Every structure is written in C-alpha cells, then in structure tokens.
mmCIF file of C-alpha atoms in Angstrom:
data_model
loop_
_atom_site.group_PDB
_atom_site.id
_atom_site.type_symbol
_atom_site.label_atom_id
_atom_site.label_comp_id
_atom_site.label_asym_id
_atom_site.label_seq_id
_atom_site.Cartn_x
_atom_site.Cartn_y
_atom_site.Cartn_z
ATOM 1 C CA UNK A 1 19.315 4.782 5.946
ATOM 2 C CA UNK A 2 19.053 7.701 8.306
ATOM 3 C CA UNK A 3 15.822 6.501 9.710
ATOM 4 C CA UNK A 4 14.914 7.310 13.363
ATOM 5 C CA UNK A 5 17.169 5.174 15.683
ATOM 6 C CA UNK A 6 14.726 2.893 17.024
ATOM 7 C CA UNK A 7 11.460 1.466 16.967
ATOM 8 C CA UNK A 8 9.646 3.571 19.606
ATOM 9 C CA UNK A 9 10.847 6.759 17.988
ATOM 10 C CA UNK A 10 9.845 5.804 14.689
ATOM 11 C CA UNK A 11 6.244 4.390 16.012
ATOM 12 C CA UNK A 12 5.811 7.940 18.472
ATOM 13 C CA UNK A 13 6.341 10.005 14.701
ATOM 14 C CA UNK A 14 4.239 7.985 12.952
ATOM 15 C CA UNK A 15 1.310 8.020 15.588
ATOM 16 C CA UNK A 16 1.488 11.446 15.743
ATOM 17 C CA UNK A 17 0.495 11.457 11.990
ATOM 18 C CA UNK A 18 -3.080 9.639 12.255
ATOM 19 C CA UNK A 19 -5.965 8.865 14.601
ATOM 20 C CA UNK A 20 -5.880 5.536 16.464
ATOM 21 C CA UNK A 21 -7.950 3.937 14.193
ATOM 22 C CA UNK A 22 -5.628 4.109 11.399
ATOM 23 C CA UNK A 23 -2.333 3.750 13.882
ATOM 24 C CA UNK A 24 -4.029 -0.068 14.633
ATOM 25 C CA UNK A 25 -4.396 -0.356 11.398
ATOM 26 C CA UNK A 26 -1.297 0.200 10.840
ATOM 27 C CA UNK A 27 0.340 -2.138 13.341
ATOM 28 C CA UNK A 28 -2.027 -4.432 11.975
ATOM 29 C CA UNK A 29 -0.445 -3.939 8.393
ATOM 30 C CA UNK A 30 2.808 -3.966 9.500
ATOM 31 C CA UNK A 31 2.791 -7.473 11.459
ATOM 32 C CA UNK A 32 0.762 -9.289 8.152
ATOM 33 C CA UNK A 33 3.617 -7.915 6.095
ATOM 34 C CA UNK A 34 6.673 -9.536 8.212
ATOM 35 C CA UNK A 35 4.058 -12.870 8.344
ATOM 36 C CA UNK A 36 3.499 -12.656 4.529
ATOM 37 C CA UNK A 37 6.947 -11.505 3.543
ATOM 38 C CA UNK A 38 8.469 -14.793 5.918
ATOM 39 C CA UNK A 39 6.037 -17.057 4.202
ATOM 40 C CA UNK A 40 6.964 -15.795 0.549
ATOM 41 C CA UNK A 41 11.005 -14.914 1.263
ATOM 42 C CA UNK A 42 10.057 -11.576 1.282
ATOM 43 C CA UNK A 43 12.873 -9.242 3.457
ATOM 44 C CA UNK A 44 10.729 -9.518 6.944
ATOM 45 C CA UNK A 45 12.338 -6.213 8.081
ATOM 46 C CA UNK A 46 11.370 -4.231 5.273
ATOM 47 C CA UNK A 47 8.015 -5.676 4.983
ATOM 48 C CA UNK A 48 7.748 -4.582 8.871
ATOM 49 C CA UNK A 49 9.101 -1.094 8.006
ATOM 50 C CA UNK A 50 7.176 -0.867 4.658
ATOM 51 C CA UNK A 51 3.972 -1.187 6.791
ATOM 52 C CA UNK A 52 4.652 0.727 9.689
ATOM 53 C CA UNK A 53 5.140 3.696 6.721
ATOM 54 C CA UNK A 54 2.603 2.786 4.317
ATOM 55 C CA UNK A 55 -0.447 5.299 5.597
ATOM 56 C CA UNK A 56 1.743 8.124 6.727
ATOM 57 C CA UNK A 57 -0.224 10.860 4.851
ATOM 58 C CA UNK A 58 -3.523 9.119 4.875
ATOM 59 C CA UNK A 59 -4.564 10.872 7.363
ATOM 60 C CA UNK A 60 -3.396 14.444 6.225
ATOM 61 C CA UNK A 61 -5.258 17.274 4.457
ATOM 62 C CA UNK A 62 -6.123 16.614 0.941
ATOM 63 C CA UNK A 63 -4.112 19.850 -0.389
ATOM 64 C CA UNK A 64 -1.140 19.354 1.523
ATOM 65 C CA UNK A 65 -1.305 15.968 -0.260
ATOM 66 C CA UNK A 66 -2.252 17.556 -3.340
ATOM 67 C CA UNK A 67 0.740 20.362 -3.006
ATOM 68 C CA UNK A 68 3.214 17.578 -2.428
ATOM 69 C CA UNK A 69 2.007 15.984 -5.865
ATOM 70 C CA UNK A 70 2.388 18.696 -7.914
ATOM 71 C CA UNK A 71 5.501 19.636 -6.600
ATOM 72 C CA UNK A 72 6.906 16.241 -8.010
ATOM 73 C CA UNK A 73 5.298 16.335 -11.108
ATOM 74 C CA UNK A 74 2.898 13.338 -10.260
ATOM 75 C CA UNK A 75 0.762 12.072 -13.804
ATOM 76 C CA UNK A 76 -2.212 14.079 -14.305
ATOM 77 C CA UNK A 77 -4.722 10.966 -13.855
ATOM 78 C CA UNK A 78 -3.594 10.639 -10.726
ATOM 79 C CA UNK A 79 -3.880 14.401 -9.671
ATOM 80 C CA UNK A 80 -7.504 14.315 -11.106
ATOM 81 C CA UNK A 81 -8.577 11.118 -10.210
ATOM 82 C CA UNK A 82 -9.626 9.685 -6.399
ATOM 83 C CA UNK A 83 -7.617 11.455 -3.688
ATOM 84 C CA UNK A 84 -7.976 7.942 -1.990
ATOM 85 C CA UNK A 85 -5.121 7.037 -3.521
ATOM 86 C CA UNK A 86 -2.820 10.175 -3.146
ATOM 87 C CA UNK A 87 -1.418 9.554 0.318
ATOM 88 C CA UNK A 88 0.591 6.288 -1.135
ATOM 89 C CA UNK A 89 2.664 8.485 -3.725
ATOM 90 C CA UNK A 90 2.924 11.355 -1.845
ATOM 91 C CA UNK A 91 3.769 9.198 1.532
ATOM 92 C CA UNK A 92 6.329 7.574 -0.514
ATOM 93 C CA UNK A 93 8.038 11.293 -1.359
ATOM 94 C CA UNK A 94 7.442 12.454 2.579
ATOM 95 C CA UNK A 95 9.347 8.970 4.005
ATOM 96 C CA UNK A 96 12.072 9.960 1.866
ATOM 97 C CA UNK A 97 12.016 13.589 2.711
ATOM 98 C CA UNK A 98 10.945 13.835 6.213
ATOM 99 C CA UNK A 99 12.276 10.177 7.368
ATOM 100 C CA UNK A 100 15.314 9.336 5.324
ATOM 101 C CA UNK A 101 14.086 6.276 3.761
ATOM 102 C CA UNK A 102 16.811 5.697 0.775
ATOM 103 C CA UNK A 103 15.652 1.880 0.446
ATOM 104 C CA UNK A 104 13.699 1.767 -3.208
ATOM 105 C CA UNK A 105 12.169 -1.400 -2.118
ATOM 106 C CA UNK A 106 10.325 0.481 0.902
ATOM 107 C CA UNK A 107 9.312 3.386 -1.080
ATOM 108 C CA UNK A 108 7.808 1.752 -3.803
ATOM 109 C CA UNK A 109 6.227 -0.803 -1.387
ATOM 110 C CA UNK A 110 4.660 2.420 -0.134
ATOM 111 C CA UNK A 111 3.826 4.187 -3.532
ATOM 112 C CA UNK A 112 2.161 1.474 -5.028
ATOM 113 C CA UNK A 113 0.392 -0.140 -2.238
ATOM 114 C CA UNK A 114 -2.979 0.962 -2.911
ATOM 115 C CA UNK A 115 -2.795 0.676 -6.695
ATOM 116 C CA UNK A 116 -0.688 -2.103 -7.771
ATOM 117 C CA UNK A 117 1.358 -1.731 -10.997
ATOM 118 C CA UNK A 118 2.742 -4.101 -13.511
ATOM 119 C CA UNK A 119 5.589 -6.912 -12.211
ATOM 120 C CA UNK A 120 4.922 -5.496 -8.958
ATOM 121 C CA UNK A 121 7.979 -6.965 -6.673
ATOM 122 C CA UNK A 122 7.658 -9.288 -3.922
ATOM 123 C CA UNK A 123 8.283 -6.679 -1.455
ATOM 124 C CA UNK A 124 5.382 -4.805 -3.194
ATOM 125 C CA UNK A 125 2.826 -7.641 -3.117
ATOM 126 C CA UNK A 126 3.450 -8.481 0.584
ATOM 127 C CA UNK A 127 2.855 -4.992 1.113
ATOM 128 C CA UNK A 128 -0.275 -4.428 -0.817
ATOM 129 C CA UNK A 129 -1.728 -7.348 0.626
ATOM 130 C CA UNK A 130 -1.102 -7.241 4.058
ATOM 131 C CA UNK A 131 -3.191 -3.689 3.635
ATOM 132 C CA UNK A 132 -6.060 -5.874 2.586
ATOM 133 C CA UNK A 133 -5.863 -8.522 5.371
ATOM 134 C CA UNK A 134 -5.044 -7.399 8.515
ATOM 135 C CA UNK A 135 -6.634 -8.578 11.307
ATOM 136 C CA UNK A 136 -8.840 -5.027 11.848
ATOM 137 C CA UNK A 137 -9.819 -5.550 8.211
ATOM 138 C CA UNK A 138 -13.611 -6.021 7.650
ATOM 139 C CA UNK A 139 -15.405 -6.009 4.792
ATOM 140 C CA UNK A 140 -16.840 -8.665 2.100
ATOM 141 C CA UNK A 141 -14.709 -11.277 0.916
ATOM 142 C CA UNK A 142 -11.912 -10.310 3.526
ATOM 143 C CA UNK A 143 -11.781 -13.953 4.892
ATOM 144 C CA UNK A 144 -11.281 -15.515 1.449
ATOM 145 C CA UNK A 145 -8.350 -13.268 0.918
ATOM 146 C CA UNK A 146 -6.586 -13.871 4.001
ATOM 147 C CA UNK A 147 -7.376 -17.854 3.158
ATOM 148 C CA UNK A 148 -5.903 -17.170 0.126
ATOM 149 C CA UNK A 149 -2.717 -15.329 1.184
ATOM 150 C CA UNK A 150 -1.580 -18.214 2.786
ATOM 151 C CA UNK A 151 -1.360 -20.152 0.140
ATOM 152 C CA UNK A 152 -0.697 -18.166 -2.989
ATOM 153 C CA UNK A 153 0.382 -14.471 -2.785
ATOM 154 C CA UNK A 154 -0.236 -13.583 -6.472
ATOM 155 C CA UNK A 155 -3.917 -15.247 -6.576
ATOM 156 C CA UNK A 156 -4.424 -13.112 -3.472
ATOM 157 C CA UNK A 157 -3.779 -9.962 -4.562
ATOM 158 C CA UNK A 158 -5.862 -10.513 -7.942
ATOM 159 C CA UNK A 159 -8.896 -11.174 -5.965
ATOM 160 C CA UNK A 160 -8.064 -8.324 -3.998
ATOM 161 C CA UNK A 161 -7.269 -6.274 -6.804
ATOM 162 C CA UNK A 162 -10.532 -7.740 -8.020
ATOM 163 C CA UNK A 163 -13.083 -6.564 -5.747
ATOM 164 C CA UNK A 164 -11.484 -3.154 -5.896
ATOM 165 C CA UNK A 165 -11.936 -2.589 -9.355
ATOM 166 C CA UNK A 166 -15.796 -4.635 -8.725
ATOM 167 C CA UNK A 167 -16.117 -1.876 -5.744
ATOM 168 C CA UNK A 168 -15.360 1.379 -7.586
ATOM 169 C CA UNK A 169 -17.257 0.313 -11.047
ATOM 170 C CA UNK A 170 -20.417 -0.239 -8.652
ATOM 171 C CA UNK A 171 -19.541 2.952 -7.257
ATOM 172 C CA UNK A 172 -19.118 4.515 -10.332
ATOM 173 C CA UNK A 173 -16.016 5.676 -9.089
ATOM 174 C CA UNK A 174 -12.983 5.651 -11.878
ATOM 175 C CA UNK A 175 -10.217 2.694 -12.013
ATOM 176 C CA UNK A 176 -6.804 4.266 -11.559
ATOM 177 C CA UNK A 177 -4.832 3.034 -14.585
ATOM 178 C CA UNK A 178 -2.211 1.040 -12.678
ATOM 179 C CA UNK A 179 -4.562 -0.767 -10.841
ATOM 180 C CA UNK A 180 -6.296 -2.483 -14.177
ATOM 181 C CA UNK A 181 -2.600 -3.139 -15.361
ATOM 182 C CA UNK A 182 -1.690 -4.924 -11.983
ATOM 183 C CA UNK A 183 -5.048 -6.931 -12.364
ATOM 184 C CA UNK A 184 -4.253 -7.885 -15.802
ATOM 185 C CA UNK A 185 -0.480 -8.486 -15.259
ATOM 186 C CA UNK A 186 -1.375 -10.683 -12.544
ATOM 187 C CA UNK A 187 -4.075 -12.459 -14.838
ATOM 188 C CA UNK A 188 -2.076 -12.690 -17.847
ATOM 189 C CA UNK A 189 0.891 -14.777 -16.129
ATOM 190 C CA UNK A 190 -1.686 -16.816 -14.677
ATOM 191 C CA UNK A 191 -2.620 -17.865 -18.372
ATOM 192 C CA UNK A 192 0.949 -18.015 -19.386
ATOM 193 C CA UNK A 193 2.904 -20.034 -16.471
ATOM 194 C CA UNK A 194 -0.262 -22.624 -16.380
ATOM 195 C CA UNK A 195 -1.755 -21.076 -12.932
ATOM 196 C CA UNK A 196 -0.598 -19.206 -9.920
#
C-alpha cells in the first residue's frame, strides 16, 4: 500500500477534508473500530485505518460526489436515492485514487459502512458499527447499541441497522436496497444458527 508514510501525514490530509466536527468524529470512529475489531479478531490496524478513511468525502460538495459516481458507473438507485449515503462509495473510489489504498478489506469497510450489504465481513461490521457508537455519538437508542457491541457484534448492527430503516420510514425517506438486505441477512442467520 502506497499510503502516506505515517500517521500525522495521513491525519493532516484527512483533516483538511472536513470540519472539526466530523474530524472528532472521526477519531472517534476510528478508536471504536481498533476496540471492536480486538474484541471480535477483527485486523486492529485496518479497523484503525478503515475509520480514520471512512468520511473522507462526507464533507465534500454533493456534485463532486455525484461526478465521481457516475464516472464509475455506480447503480442507478444509488445515484437517485439519498446523497447521505454517496460519500461511502465514492470515498471508497477517492482512498484508492487519491491515497493508494489497494487493501479490499479497507475499501469495502469504507463503501459499505453506511449501508450494510449481505455477509458483510468482519472487517465491515466493526466498521459500520463503530460509526454508530462512538463516543461523540448521540442520539436515541445509542447507549443500547454500544451495550450491545460489547457483547454481540451481529445483534448490534441489526439494531442499528434497525433504527435506520425505523428513522428513514418515519421520515419518509427511501431504504437504500442494501441496507434492507443487511437487516434481513443479519435476521435470517439469527433464525437459522439458533441466535446471535
């Protein structure tokens, strides 16, 4: 990996992508990964790294995001549906790009952290919860998901997954696709391994 050559450089480009706000958050995320991933036997570095790099285009223009998309030939429900969730895929194409990250593991950490997917991998889970439950995190139903995380990763992320989909439906905001799929998948091995 051709990544920047140490930590400060890589933190100094990254905080020159967002406001301060989301840079805390994103320490935040990044320290709840390496915890989760070193509770679960998750790779704590990439966890770390996966964090550190998860919000890198939140806080960029939504056509810049939007040109990045289309450019890659992103699906078309994701291209017309909430530009909430466009800075994961297209931050996943810029870390590659723009940083060098080669490591699949990392980049799909990053792509499908705010949407989940089907047999997301453990590197994925970490990552997509620690986004959820970092200490800066506030909102209702936070604490039960951080009580949760420490005890079962996969009944975590379905609540979490959970009050998203509860959130946007009372919103009247649409689903993404791969978010009801990650709920389910999650769900459905529930019911067929007997529990979480």
């Amino acid at each position: 990996m051709k990544l920047l050559t140490n930590r400060e450089e890589l933190l100094a480009r990254i905080r020159t992508q967002m406001h301060e706000k989301r840079f805390n958050h994103t320490l935040g995320v990044a320290q709840a990964a390496r915890n989760l991933a070193l509770r679960y036997g998750a790779d704590p570095d990439k966890a770390e790294l996966a964090g550190l790099l998860h919000d890198y285009c939140k806080c960029w223009p939504v056509e810049k995001m939007f040109e990045i998309l289309v450019r890659h030939d992103m699906p078309t429900e994701l291209l017309e549906g909430e530009k909430e969730l466009w800075h994961a895929f297209a931050g996943a194409i810029v870390i590659q790009t723009d940083l060098g990250v080669t490591d699949t593991d990392i980049l799909q950490a990053v792509r499908y952290h705010t949407t989940g997917r089907a047999r997301m991998s453990l590197l994925e889970k970490v990552v997509c919860v620690a986004d959820y439950i970092e200490p800066n995190r506030i909102f209702p139903g936070v604490d039960e998901i951080r009580a949760l995380s420490e005890k079962n990763l996969d009944q975590a992320l379905a609540l979490a997954l959970g009050g998203t989909i509860q959130f946007l439906i009372e919103k009247q905001k649409t689903v993404y696709p791969l978010t009801l799929i990650a709920y389910n998948d999650l769900v459905s091995r529930k019911g067929r391994e007997g529990g979480f």
